[in-house]
PDB file of C-alpha atoms in Angstrom:
ATOM      1  CA  MET A   1      -6.215   8.830 -37.669  1.00  0.00           C
ATOM      2  CA  PRO A   2      -6.463   7.856 -33.964  1.00  0.00           C
ATOM      3  CA  THR A   3      -4.026   9.668 -31.683  1.00  0.00           C
ATOM      4  CA  ILE A   4      -1.986   9.075 -28.567  1.00  0.00           C
ATOM      5  CA  LEU A   5      -1.465  12.355 -26.741  1.00  0.00           C
ATOM      6  CA  THR A   6       1.285  12.331 -24.120  1.00  0.00           C
ATOM      7  CA  LEU A   7       1.928  15.100 -21.636  1.00  0.00           C
ATOM      8  CA  TYR A   8       5.280  13.500 -20.788  1.00  0.00           C
ATOM      9  CA  GLU A   9       8.345  13.278 -22.988  1.00  0.00           C
ATOM     10  CA  PHE A  10       9.141   9.755 -24.109  1.00  0.00           C
ATOM     11  CA  SER A  11      12.711   8.947 -25.086  1.00  0.00           C
ATOM     12  CA  GLU A  12      13.299   8.398 -28.794  1.00  0.00           C
ATOM     13  CA  GLU A  13      13.656   4.673 -28.163  1.00  0.00           C
ATOM     14  CA  GLN A  14      10.346   4.570 -26.266  1.00  0.00           C
ATOM     15  CA  ALA A  15       8.623   6.613 -28.973  1.00  0.00           C
ATOM     16  CA  GLU A  16       9.856   4.150 -31.600  1.00  0.00           C
ATOM     17  CA  GLN A  17       8.483   1.259 -29.557  1.00  0.00           C
ATOM     18  CA  ILE A  18       5.115   2.979 -29.341  1.00  0.00           C
ATOM     19  CA  ARG A  19       5.025   3.604 -33.100  1.00  0.00           C
ATOM     20  CA  ASP A  20       5.959  -0.032 -33.784  1.00  0.00           C
ATOM     21  CA  ILE A  21       3.239  -1.306 -31.432  1.00  0.00           C
ATOM     22  CA  ALA A  22       0.548   1.087 -32.684  1.00  0.00           C
ATOM     23  CA  PRO A  23       1.464   2.007 -36.284  1.00  0.00           C
ATOM     24  CA  ASP A  24      -2.078   3.204 -37.013  1.00  0.00           C
ATOM     25  CA  TYR A  25      -1.877   5.819 -34.239  1.00  0.00           C
ATOM     26  CA  GLU A  26      -0.286   9.248 -34.368  1.00  0.00           C
ATOM     27  CA  LEU A  27       1.889   9.987 -31.353  1.00  0.00           C
ATOM     28  CA  ILE A  28       1.598  13.625 -30.266  1.00  0.00           C
ATOM     29  CA  SER A  29       3.648  15.138 -27.453  1.00  0.00           C
ATOM     30  CA  ALA A  30       2.667  18.330 -25.636  1.00  0.00           C
ATOM     31  CA  THR A  31       3.671  19.896 -22.348  1.00  0.00           C
ATOM     32  CA  THR A  32       1.028  20.547 -19.718  1.00  0.00           C
ATOM     33  CA  LYS A  33       1.484  24.287 -20.306  1.00  0.00           C
ATOM     34  CA  GLU A  34       1.207  24.117 -24.090  1.00  0.00           C
ATOM     35  CA  VAL A  35      -1.456  21.440 -24.607  1.00  0.00           C
ATOM     36  CA  THR A  36      -4.713  22.782 -26.002  1.00  0.00           C
ATOM     37  CA  PRO A  37      -8.286  21.697 -25.255  1.00  0.00           C
ATOM     38  CA  GLU A  38      -8.630  20.727 -28.927  1.00  0.00           C
ATOM     39  CA  GLN A  39      -5.705  18.312 -28.696  1.00  0.00           C
ATOM     40  CA  ILE A  40      -7.200  16.717 -25.612  1.00  0.00           C
ATOM     41  CA  ARG A  41     -10.664  16.386 -27.151  1.00  0.00           C
ATOM     42  CA  GLU A  42      -9.150  14.719 -30.239  1.00  0.00           C
ATOM     43  CA  ALA A  43      -7.066  12.170 -28.309  1.00  0.00           C
ATOM     44  CA  ASP A  44      -8.044   8.509 -28.215  1.00  0.00           C
ATOM     45  CA  ILE A  45      -5.386   7.714 -25.608  1.00  0.00           C
ATOM     46  CA  LEU A  46      -4.148  10.267 -23.085  1.00  0.00           C
ATOM     47  CA  VAL A  47      -0.903   9.789 -21.168  1.00  0.00           C
ATOM     48  CA  GLY A  48      -0.799  12.039 -18.117  1.00  0.00           C
ATOM     49  CA  TRP A  49      -3.357  14.252 -16.417  1.00  0.00           C
ATOM     50  CA  ASN A  50      -3.806  17.503 -14.586  1.00  0.00           C
ATOM     51  CA  ARG A  51      -6.677  19.770 -13.645  1.00  0.00           C
ATOM     52  CA  LYS A  52      -6.306  21.683 -16.888  1.00  0.00           C
ATOM     53  CA  THR A  53      -7.045  18.562 -18.959  1.00  0.00           C
ATOM     54  CA  GLU A  54     -10.128  17.437 -17.059  1.00  0.00           C
ATOM     55  CA  GLU A  55     -12.844  19.589 -18.635  1.00  0.00           C
ATOM     56  CA  ALA A  56     -11.725  18.932 -22.225  1.00  0.00           C
ATOM     57  CA  ALA A  57     -11.232  15.208 -21.565  1.00  0.00           C
ATOM     58  CA  LEU A  58     -14.737  14.835 -20.184  1.00  0.00           C
ATOM     59  CA  GLU A  59     -16.145  16.660 -23.212  1.00  0.00           C
ATOM     60  CA  SER A  60     -14.458  14.196 -25.564  1.00  0.00           C
ATOM     61  CA  ASP A  61     -16.359  11.465 -27.368  1.00  0.00           C
ATOM     62  CA  ARG A  62     -13.105   9.886 -28.570  1.00  0.00           C
ATOM     63  CA  LEU A  63     -11.196   9.279 -25.358  1.00  0.00           C
ATOM     64  CA  LYS A  64     -10.933   5.569 -24.575  1.00  0.00           C
ATOM     65  CA  TRP A  65      -8.041   5.241 -22.133  1.00  0.00           C
ATOM     66  CA  VAL A  66      -6.071   7.424 -19.731  1.00  0.00           C
ATOM     67  CA  GLN A  67      -2.688   6.317 -18.434  1.00  0.00           C
ATOM     68  CA  ALA A  68      -2.000   8.162 -15.186  1.00  0.00           C
ATOM     69  CA  TRP A  69       1.602   9.083 -14.430  1.00  0.00           C
ATOM     70  CA  SER A  70       0.931   8.651 -10.699  1.00  0.00           C
ATOM     71  CA  ALA A  71       0.059   5.661  -8.538  1.00  0.00           C
ATOM     72  CA  GLY A  72      -2.711   7.496  -6.690  1.00  0.00           C
ATOM     73  CA  VAL A  73      -5.834   8.204  -8.731  1.00  0.00           C
ATOM     74  CA  ASP A  74      -8.154   9.660  -6.095  1.00  0.00           C
ATOM     75  CA  TYR A  75      -8.141  13.005  -7.953  1.00  0.00           C
ATOM     76  CA  PHE A  76      -9.540  11.520 -11.192  1.00  0.00           C
ATOM     77  CA  PRO A  77     -13.272  11.834 -12.129  1.00  0.00           C
ATOM     78  CA  MET A  78     -13.752   8.071 -11.904  1.00  0.00           C
ATOM     79  CA  ASP A  79     -17.554   8.138 -11.868  1.00  0.00           C
ATOM     80  CA  ARG A  80     -17.554  10.056 -15.152  1.00  0.00           C
ATOM     81  CA  PHE A  81     -14.899   7.778 -16.637  1.00  0.00           C
ATOM     82  CA  GLU A  82     -16.972   4.739 -15.771  1.00  0.00           C
ATOM     83  CA  GLU A  83     -20.060   6.359 -17.272  1.00  0.00           C
ATOM     84  CA  LYS A  84     -18.174   7.165 -20.486  1.00  0.00           C
ATOM     85  CA  LYS A  85     -16.441   3.742 -20.518  1.00  0.00           C
ATOM     86  CA  VAL A  86     -12.992   5.320 -20.373  1.00  0.00           C
ATOM     87  CA  LEU A  87     -10.288   2.980 -19.062  1.00  0.00           C
ATOM     88  CA  LEU A  88      -7.905   4.268 -16.397  1.00  0.00           C
ATOM     89  CA  THR A  89      -4.521   2.767 -15.528  1.00  0.00           C
ATOM     90  CA  ASN A  90      -2.095   4.088 -12.951  1.00  0.00           C
ATOM     91  CA  ALA A  91       1.659   3.975 -12.410  1.00  0.00           C
ATOM     92  CA  GLY A  92       1.532   1.571  -9.488  1.00  0.00           C
ATOM     93  CA  GLY A  93       4.809  -0.270  -9.055  1.00  0.00           C
ATOM     94  CA  VAL A  94       6.953   2.662 -10.147  1.00  0.00           C
ATOM     95  CA  HIS A  95       7.307   3.697  -6.507  1.00  0.00           C
ATOM     96  CA  ALA A  96       8.002   0.324  -4.905  1.00  0.00           C
ATOM     97  CA  ILE A  97      11.774   0.756  -4.651  1.00  0.00           C
ATOM     98  CA  PRO A  98      12.027   4.471  -3.707  1.00  0.00           C
ATOM     99  CA  ILE A  99       9.158   4.411  -1.196  1.00  0.00           C
ATOM    100  CA  SER A 100      10.268   1.184   0.493  1.00  0.00           C
ATOM    101  CA  GLU A 101      13.781   2.635   0.766  1.00  0.00           C
ATOM    102  CA  HIS A 102      12.334   5.891   2.114  1.00  0.00           C
ATOM    103  CA  ILE A 103      10.412   3.923   4.753  1.00  0.00           C
ATOM    104  CA  PHE A 104      13.628   2.329   5.907  1.00  0.00           C
ATOM    105  CA  ALA A 105      15.536   5.586   5.742  1.00  0.00           C
ATOM    106  CA  VAL A 106      13.165   7.202   8.239  1.00  0.00           C
ATOM    107  CA  LEU A 107      12.749   4.003  10.267  1.00  0.00           C
ATOM    108  CA  LEU A 108      16.501   3.649  10.783  1.00  0.00           C
ATOM    109  CA  ALA A 109      16.902   7.381  11.364  1.00  0.00           C
ATOM    110  CA  MET A 110      14.366   7.303  14.183  1.00  0.00           C
ATOM    111  CA  THR A 111      15.494   3.960  15.587  1.00  0.00           C
ATOM    112  CA  ARG A 112      19.115   5.162  15.753  1.00  0.00           C
ATOM    113  CA  ASN A 113      18.090   8.699  16.859  1.00  0.00           C
ATOM    114  CA  LEU A 114      19.616  10.321  13.775  1.00  0.00           C
ATOM    115  CA  HIS A 115      16.792  12.855  13.735  1.00  0.00           C
ATOM    116  CA  GLY A 116      17.830  13.942  17.224  1.00  0.00           C
ATOM    117  CA  ASN A 117      21.525  13.999  16.301  1.00  0.00           C
ATOM    118  CA  ILE A 118      20.852  16.128  13.218  1.00  0.00           C
ATOM    119  CA  ARG A 119      18.884  18.632  15.280  1.00  0.00           C
ATOM    120  CA  SER A 120      21.784  18.759  17.755  1.00  0.00           C
ATOM    121  CA  GLN A 121      24.192  19.299  14.869  1.00  0.00           C
ATOM    122  CA  VAL A 122      22.163  22.274  13.634  1.00  0.00           C
ATOM    123  CA  ARG A 123      22.252  23.718  17.166  1.00  0.00           C
ATOM    124  CA  GLY A 124      25.983  23.065  17.517  1.00  0.00           C
ATOM    125  CA  LYS A 125      25.396  20.817  20.549  1.00  0.00           C
ATOM    126  CA  TRP A 126      27.330  17.641  21.551  1.00  0.00           C
ATOM    127  CA  ASP A 127      24.352  15.726  22.941  1.00  0.00           C
ATOM    128  CA  LYS A 128      24.447  11.946  23.468  1.00  0.00           C
ATOM    129  CA  GLY A 129      20.917  11.849  24.810  1.00  0.00           C
ATOM    130  CA  GLY A 130      18.019  10.034  23.220  1.00  0.00           C
ATOM    131  CA  THR A 131      17.121   6.402  22.682  1.00  0.00           C
ATOM    132  CA  TYR A 132      19.143   4.112  20.428  1.00  0.00           C
ATOM    133  CA  GLY A 133      17.283   1.000  19.380  1.00  0.00           C
ATOM    134  CA  GLU A 134      17.514  -1.630  16.654  1.00  0.00           C
ATOM    135  CA  ALA A 135      15.222  -2.578  13.802  1.00  0.00           C
ATOM    136  CA  SER A 136      16.218  -6.231  14.131  1.00  0.00           C
ATOM    137  CA  GLY A 137      13.723  -8.189  16.184  1.00  0.00           C
ATOM    138  CA  GLN A 138      10.963  -5.603  15.871  1.00  0.00           C
ATOM    139  CA  THR A 139       7.555  -6.263  14.334  1.00  0.00           C
ATOM    140  CA  MET A 140       6.409  -4.156  11.393  1.00  0.00           C
ATOM    141  CA  VAL A 141       2.715  -3.881  10.547  1.00  0.00           C
ATOM    142  CA  ILE A 142       2.161  -2.881   6.918  1.00  0.00           C
ATOM    143  CA  VAL A 143      -1.309  -1.531   6.164  1.00  0.00           C
ATOM    144  CA  GLY A 144      -1.754  -1.798   2.408  1.00  0.00           C
ATOM    145  CA  THR A 145       0.255  -4.654   0.920  1.00  0.00           C
ATOM    146  CA  GLY A 146       0.485  -3.967  -2.801  1.00  0.00           C
ATOM    147  CA  HIS A 147       3.706  -3.348  -4.752  1.00  0.00           C
ATOM    148  CA  ILE A 148       5.133  -0.996  -2.132  1.00  0.00           C
ATOM    149  CA  GLY A 149       4.047  -3.105   0.826  1.00  0.00           C
ATOM    150  CA  ARG A 150       5.642  -6.216  -0.643  1.00  0.00           C
ATOM    151  CA  ALA A 151       8.938  -4.388  -1.327  1.00  0.00           C
ATOM    152  CA  THR A 152       8.879  -2.967   2.203  1.00  0.00           C
ATOM    153  CA  ALA A 153       8.272  -6.391   3.730  1.00  0.00           C
ATOM    154  CA  LYS A 154      11.206  -7.802   1.736  1.00  0.00           C
ATOM    155  CA  LEU A 155      13.516  -5.167   3.226  1.00  0.00           C
ATOM    156  CA  ALA A 156      12.083  -5.766   6.698  1.00  0.00           C
ATOM    157  CA  LYS A 157      12.899  -9.471   6.487  1.00  0.00           C
ATOM    158  CA  ALA A 158      16.476  -8.598   5.459  1.00  0.00           C
ATOM    159  CA  PHE A 159      16.729  -6.526   8.661  1.00  0.00           C
ATOM    160  CA  GLY A 160      15.508  -9.420  10.783  1.00  0.00           C
ATOM    161  CA  MET A 161      12.047  -8.019  11.449  1.00  0.00           C
ATOM    162  CA  LYS A 162       8.757  -9.872  11.779  1.00  0.00           C
ATOM    163  CA  THR A 163       6.204  -8.690   9.225  1.00  0.00           C
ATOM    164  CA  ILE A 164       2.439  -8.427   9.595  1.00  0.00           C
ATOM    165  CA  GLY A 165       0.235  -7.287   6.736  1.00  0.00           C
ATOM    166  CA  VAL A 166      -3.277  -5.842   6.637  1.00  0.00           C
ATOM    167  CA  ARG A 167      -5.293  -5.980   3.450  1.00  0.00           C
ATOM    168  CA  HIS A 168      -8.982  -6.001   2.592  1.00  0.00           C
ATOM    169  CA  SER A 169      -8.964  -9.539   1.177  1.00  0.00           C
ATOM    170  CA  GLY A 170      -6.618 -11.095   3.731  1.00  0.00           C
ATOM    171  CA  ARG A 171      -4.833 -12.890   0.869  1.00  0.00           C
ATOM    172  CA  PRO A 172      -1.311 -14.060   1.806  1.00  0.00           C
ATOM    173  CA  GLU A 173       1.655 -12.185   0.362  1.00  0.00           C
ATOM    174  CA  GLU A 174       5.334 -12.989  -0.093  1.00  0.00           C
ATOM    175  CA  TYR A 175       7.568 -11.760   2.749  1.00  0.00           C
ATOM    176  CA  ILE A 176       4.560 -11.241   5.049  1.00  0.00           C
ATOM    177  CA  ASP A 177       4.663 -13.576   8.072  1.00  0.00           C
ATOM    178  CA  GLU A 178       1.033 -12.996   9.080  1.00  0.00           C
ATOM    179  CA  MET A 179      -1.789 -11.422   7.102  1.00  0.00           C
ATOM    180  CA  TYR A 180      -4.970  -9.969   8.583  1.00  0.00           C
ATOM    181  CA  LYS A 181      -8.148  -8.633   7.073  1.00  0.00           C
ATOM    182  CA  THR A 182      -9.162  -5.144   8.174  1.00  0.00           C
ATOM    183  CA  ASP A 183     -11.421  -6.631  10.852  1.00  0.00           C
ATOM    184  CA  GLY A 184      -8.238  -7.996  12.475  1.00  0.00           C
ATOM    185  CA  LEU A 185      -6.654  -4.575  12.954  1.00  0.00           C
ATOM    186  CA  GLU A 186      -6.761  -4.691  16.741  1.00  0.00           C
ATOM    187  CA  GLN A 187      -4.773  -7.924  16.847  1.00  0.00           C
ATOM    188  CA  ALA A 188      -2.315  -6.668  14.234  1.00  0.00           C
ATOM    189  CA  PHE A 189      -1.778  -3.243  15.824  1.00  0.00           C
ATOM    190  CA  ALA A 190      -1.222  -4.751  19.266  1.00  0.00           C
ATOM    191  CA  GLN A 191       1.920  -6.466  17.936  1.00  0.00           C
ATOM    192  CA  GLY A 192       3.371  -3.592  15.917  1.00  0.00           C
ATOM    193  CA  ASP A 193       6.544  -1.804  16.957  1.00  0.00           C
ATOM    194  CA  VAL A 194       6.383  -0.009  13.608  1.00  0.00           C
ATOM    195  CA  ILE A 195       3.106   0.770  11.805  1.00  0.00           C
ATOM    196  CA  VAL A 196       3.408   1.689   8.127  1.00  0.00           C
ATOM    197  CA  ASN A 197       0.489   3.230   6.236  1.00  0.00           C
ATOM    198  CA  ILE A 198       0.519   2.664   2.463  1.00  0.00           C
ATOM    199  CA  LEU A 199      -3.246   2.905   1.893  1.00  0.00           C
ATOM    200  CA  PRO A 200      -4.758   4.595  -1.160  1.00  0.00           C
ATOM    201  CA  LEU A 201      -7.382   7.254  -0.535  1.00  0.00           C
ATOM    202  CA  THR A 202     -10.966   6.054  -0.909  1.00  0.00           C
ATOM    203  CA  ASP A 203     -14.229   6.738   0.907  1.00  0.00           C
ATOM    204  CA  GLU A 204     -13.393   3.780   3.171  1.00  0.00           C
ATOM    205  CA  THR A 205      -9.846   4.893   4.006  1.00  0.00           C
ATOM    206  CA  HIS A 206     -10.528   8.566   4.786  1.00  0.00           C
ATOM    207  CA  HIS A 207      -9.387   9.020   8.415  1.00  0.00           C
ATOM    208  CA  PHE A 208      -8.732   5.275   8.592  1.00  0.00           C
ATOM    209  CA  PHE A 209      -6.138   6.133  11.231  1.00  0.00           C
ATOM    210  CA  ASP A 210      -8.289   7.919  13.790  1.00  0.00           C
ATOM    211  CA  LYS A 211      -8.361   8.116  17.577  1.00  0.00           C
ATOM    212  CA  GLU A 212      -9.725   4.589  17.862  1.00  0.00           C
ATOM    213  CA  SER A 213      -7.077   3.155  15.521  1.00  0.00           C
ATOM    214  CA  PHE A 214      -4.225   4.790  17.422  1.00  0.00           C
ATOM    215  CA  SER A 215      -5.659   3.578  20.736  1.00  0.00           C
ATOM    216  CA  ARG A 216      -5.274  -0.017  19.518  1.00  0.00           C
ATOM    217  CA  MET A 217      -1.556   0.343  18.854  1.00  0.00           C
ATOM    218  CA  LYS A 218       1.230  -1.014  20.995  1.00  0.00           C
ATOM    219  CA  LYS A 219       2.463   1.665  23.387  1.00  0.00           C
ATOM    220  CA  GLY A 220       5.569   3.352  22.052  1.00  0.00           C
ATOM    221  CA  ALA A 221       5.032   2.343  18.426  1.00  0.00           C
ATOM    222  CA  LEU A 222       6.544   4.294  15.551  1.00  0.00           C
ATOM    223  CA  PHE A 223       4.080   5.423  12.853  1.00  0.00           C
ATOM    224  CA  ILE A 224       5.134   5.993   9.230  1.00  0.00           C
ATOM    225  CA  ASN A 225       2.766   7.477   6.644  1.00  0.00           C
ATOM    226  CA  VAL A 226       3.653   7.252   2.951  1.00  0.00           C
ATOM    227  CA  GLY A 227       0.089   6.538   1.796  1.00  0.00           C
ATOM    228  CA  ARG A 228      -2.315   9.451   1.558  1.00  0.00           C
ATOM    229  CA  GLY A 229      -2.517  12.395   3.942  1.00  0.00           C
ATOM    230  CA  PRO A 230      -6.304  12.336   4.475  1.00  0.00           C
ATOM    231  CA  SER A 231      -6.158   8.675   5.539  1.00  0.00           C
ATOM    232  CA  VAL A 232      -4.806   9.980   8.866  1.00  0.00           C
ATOM    233  CA  ASP A 233      -6.706  12.214  11.290  1.00  0.00           C
ATOM    234  CA  THR A 234      -3.962  14.713  12.144  1.00  0.00           C
ATOM    235  CA  GLU A 235      -5.468  15.749  15.462  1.00  0.00           C
ATOM    236  CA  ALA A 236      -5.761  12.110  16.522  1.00  0.00           C
ATOM    237  CA  LEU A 237      -2.123  11.573  15.522  1.00  0.00           C
ATOM    238  CA  ILE A 238      -0.987  14.516  17.663  1.00  0.00           C
ATOM    239  CA  GLU A 239      -2.999  13.158  20.609  1.00  0.00           C
ATOM    240  CA  ALA A 240      -1.372   9.739  20.177  1.00  0.00           C
ATOM    241  CA  LEU A 241       2.093  11.354  20.220  1.00  0.00           C
ATOM    242  CA  ASP A 242       1.272  13.500  23.251  1.00  0.00           C
ATOM    243  CA  SER A 243      -0.132  10.539  25.192  1.00  0.00           C
ATOM    244  CA  GLY A 244       2.843   8.285  24.473  1.00  0.00           C
ATOM    245  CA  ILE A 245       0.874   5.771  22.424  1.00  0.00           C
ATOM    246  CA  LEU A 246       3.302   6.671  19.655  1.00  0.00           C
ATOM    247  CA  SER A 247       6.978   7.282  20.369  1.00  0.00           C
ATOM    248  CA  GLY A 248       7.325   9.171  17.107  1.00  0.00           C
ATOM    249  CA  ALA A 249       6.188   9.407  13.523  1.00  0.00           C
ATOM    250  CA  ALA A 250       7.602   9.963  10.050  1.00  0.00           C
ATOM    251  CA  LEU A 251       5.194  11.695   7.686  1.00  0.00           C
ATOM    252  CA  ASP A 252       5.624  12.212   3.957  1.00  0.00           C
ATOM    253  CA  VAL A 253       1.980  13.102   3.226  1.00  0.00           C
ATOM    254  CA  PHE A 254      -0.455  15.418   4.973  1.00  0.00           C
ATOM    255  CA  GLU A 255      -4.121  16.340   5.087  1.00  0.00           C
ATOM    256  CA  GLN A 256      -3.144  19.787   3.819  1.00  0.00           C
ATOM    257  CA  GLU A 257      -0.327  20.163   1.312  1.00  0.00           C
ATOM    258  CA  PRO A 258       1.874  22.114   1.337  1.00  0.00           C
ATOM    259  CA  LEU A 259       1.904  21.903   5.129  1.00  0.00           C
ATOM    260  CA  PRO A 260       1.365  25.485   6.385  1.00  0.00           C
ATOM    261  CA  GLU A 261       4.439  27.161   7.864  1.00  0.00           C
ATOM    262  CA  ASP A 262       2.635  27.756  11.161  1.00  0.00           C
ATOM    263  CA  HIS A 263       1.413  24.161  11.525  1.00  0.00           C
ATOM    264  CA  PRO A 264       2.241  22.645  14.959  1.00  0.00           C
ATOM    265  CA  LEU A 265       3.769  19.540  13.371  1.00  0.00           C
ATOM    266  CA  TRP A 266       6.837  21.551  12.289  1.00  0.00           C
ATOM    267  CA  LYS A 267       7.927  22.245  15.870  1.00  0.00           C
ATOM    268  CA  ARG A 268       7.748  18.676  17.151  1.00  0.00           C
ATOM    269  CA  GLU A 269      11.034  16.882  17.781  1.00  0.00           C
ATOM    270  CA  ASP A 270       9.416  13.428  17.742  1.00  0.00           C
ATOM    271  CA  LEU A 271       8.718  13.710  14.011  1.00  0.00           C
ATOM    272  CA  ILE A 272      10.510  13.458  10.691  1.00  0.00           C
ATOM    273  CA  LEU A 273       8.614  15.427   8.046  1.00  0.00           C
ATOM    274  CA  THR A 274       9.287  15.185   4.301  1.00  0.00           C
ATOM    275  CA  PRO A 275       7.383  17.126   1.596  1.00  0.00           C
ATOM    276  CA  HIS A 276       5.673  14.274  -0.304  1.00  0.00           C
ATOM    277  CA  VAL A 277       8.914  13.080  -1.885  1.00  0.00           C
ATOM    278  CA  ALA A 278       9.036   9.407  -0.838  1.00  0.00           C
ATOM    279  CA  GLY A 279       8.182   8.268  -4.366  1.00  0.00           C
ATOM    280  CA  ASN A 280      10.650  10.546  -6.146  1.00  0.00           C
ATOM    281  CA  THR A 281      13.303   8.712  -8.145  1.00  0.00           C
ATOM    282  CA  ASP A 282      15.465   9.324 -11.195  1.00  0.00           C
ATOM    283  CA  HIS A 283      14.061   6.047 -12.624  1.00  0.00           C
ATOM    284  CA  TYR A 284      10.449   7.239 -12.556  1.00  0.00           C
ATOM    285  CA  GLU A 285       9.950   8.142 -16.221  1.00  0.00           C
ATOM    286  CA  GLU A 286      11.500   4.912 -17.481  1.00  0.00           C
ATOM    287  CA  ARG A 287       9.332   2.693 -15.255  1.00  0.00           C
ATOM    288  CA  ALA A 288       6.109   4.592 -15.960  1.00  0.00           C
ATOM    289  CA  ALA A 289       6.758   4.383 -19.712  1.00  0.00           C
ATOM    290  CA  ASP A 290       7.271   0.618 -19.437  1.00  0.00           C
ATOM    291  CA  ILE A 291       3.823   0.275 -17.848  1.00  0.00           C
ATOM    292  CA  PHE A 292       2.219   2.285 -20.638  1.00  0.00           C
ATOM    293  CA  ILE A 293       4.008   0.327 -23.379  1.00  0.00           C
ATOM    294  CA  ASP A 294       2.969  -3.032 -21.890  1.00  0.00           C
ATOM    295  CA  ASN A 295      -0.633  -1.845 -21.682  1.00  0.00           C
ATOM    296  CA  LEU A 296      -0.530  -0.426 -25.205  1.00  0.00           C
ATOM    297  CA  LYS A 297       0.406  -3.840 -26.617  1.00  0.00           C
ATOM    298  CA  ALA A 298      -2.781  -5.286 -25.126  1.00  0.00           C
ATOM    299  CA  PHE A 299      -4.926  -2.271 -26.042  1.00  0.00           C
ATOM    300  CA  VAL A 300      -4.216  -2.455 -29.776  1.00  0.00           C
ATOM    301  CA  ARG A 301      -5.062  -6.172 -29.710  1.00  0.00           C
ATOM    302  CA  GLY A 302      -8.370  -5.493 -27.986  1.00  0.00           C
ATOM    303  CA  GLU A 303      -7.283  -7.330 -24.842  1.00  0.00           C
ATOM    304  CA  THR A 304      -7.733  -6.444 -21.168  1.00  0.00           C
ATOM    305  CA  LEU A 305      -4.999  -4.089 -20.033  1.00  0.00           C
ATOM    306  CA  PRO A 306      -2.609  -6.215 -17.951  1.00  0.00           C
ATOM    307  CA  ARG A 307      -1.019  -3.615 -15.666  1.00  0.00           C
ATOM    308  CA  ASN A 308      -2.676  -1.413 -13.067  1.00  0.00           C
ATOM    309  CA  LEU A 309      -6.196  -1.213 -14.502  1.00  0.00           C
ATOM    310  CA  VAL A 310      -8.239   0.781 -11.999  1.00  0.00           C
ATOM    311  CA  ASP A 311     -11.345  -0.896 -10.598  1.00  0.00           C
ATOM    312  CA  TYR A 312     -13.934   1.887 -10.431  1.00  0.00           C
ATOM    313  CA  SER A 313     -15.978   0.033  -7.825  1.00  0.00           C
ATOM    314  CA  ARG A 314     -12.977   0.112  -5.444  1.00  0.00           C
ATOM    315  CA  LYS A 315     -11.587   3.494  -6.583  1.00  0.00           C
ATOM    316  CA  TYR A 316      -8.075   2.103  -7.088  1.00  0.00           C
TER     317      TYR A 316
END
């Protein structure tokens, strides 16, 4: 009997849906600590992934599809999956609301100098210093305009901001006033009061934000990174802050995680640092399960998976 092995706990209602959609499959649930290599090797569909599962999954001759519980898939063995004809889908879209709200949380905090006020509070100081600006009327450049970029642009329009998008294809997107291909970065960056990085990590995007990229930005811009840590050259970022190219930055992801306690970024007062939590939400499990269930309906019918099928040639 073919099996669906999930490393995440579905609700009873979700489990019933899965059994109704795929009555010929056995649904097996196991925690990441308890799952055995034998269970992984015998799975036809695997929901979830970690380093422990990789060796057994790649040994399997049965595995046909892996549903990732994350949006980023740069840590998956995609070349081997492609070779073995294993499908991979991610949880893209789950994070659109929490990450777009996180972007605006840090944007408004830095625009209204809340980060400075909070530091003064901790020190017990009544300090009215600092700059107090407004989001309204500013231009936001969103690099990576998928689910999260679109949700971010929608919020930006509600705050009266102009929105510029950058994507590989240059295809227009709702809530984006102007869209540029990556070869139009210089023109896009020159207009940006706020630059938001939502890029996935691929060979092409590693250190996408380097010294040259920062040099193209409008002086005094705010940089927000909720994409992938290695897409930003940390040393180049520090140089851009020191030189005044950037007025500040909000970073949720880093080249090295956890960020070492002695890292110079911790001591900077022109930064807001968060420990890779922008996508955290109490709605995560429900939304990720919905993606899997929609894909499962197509899978059992032998159809192309409709949601978040990873293109191995693009690595996302």
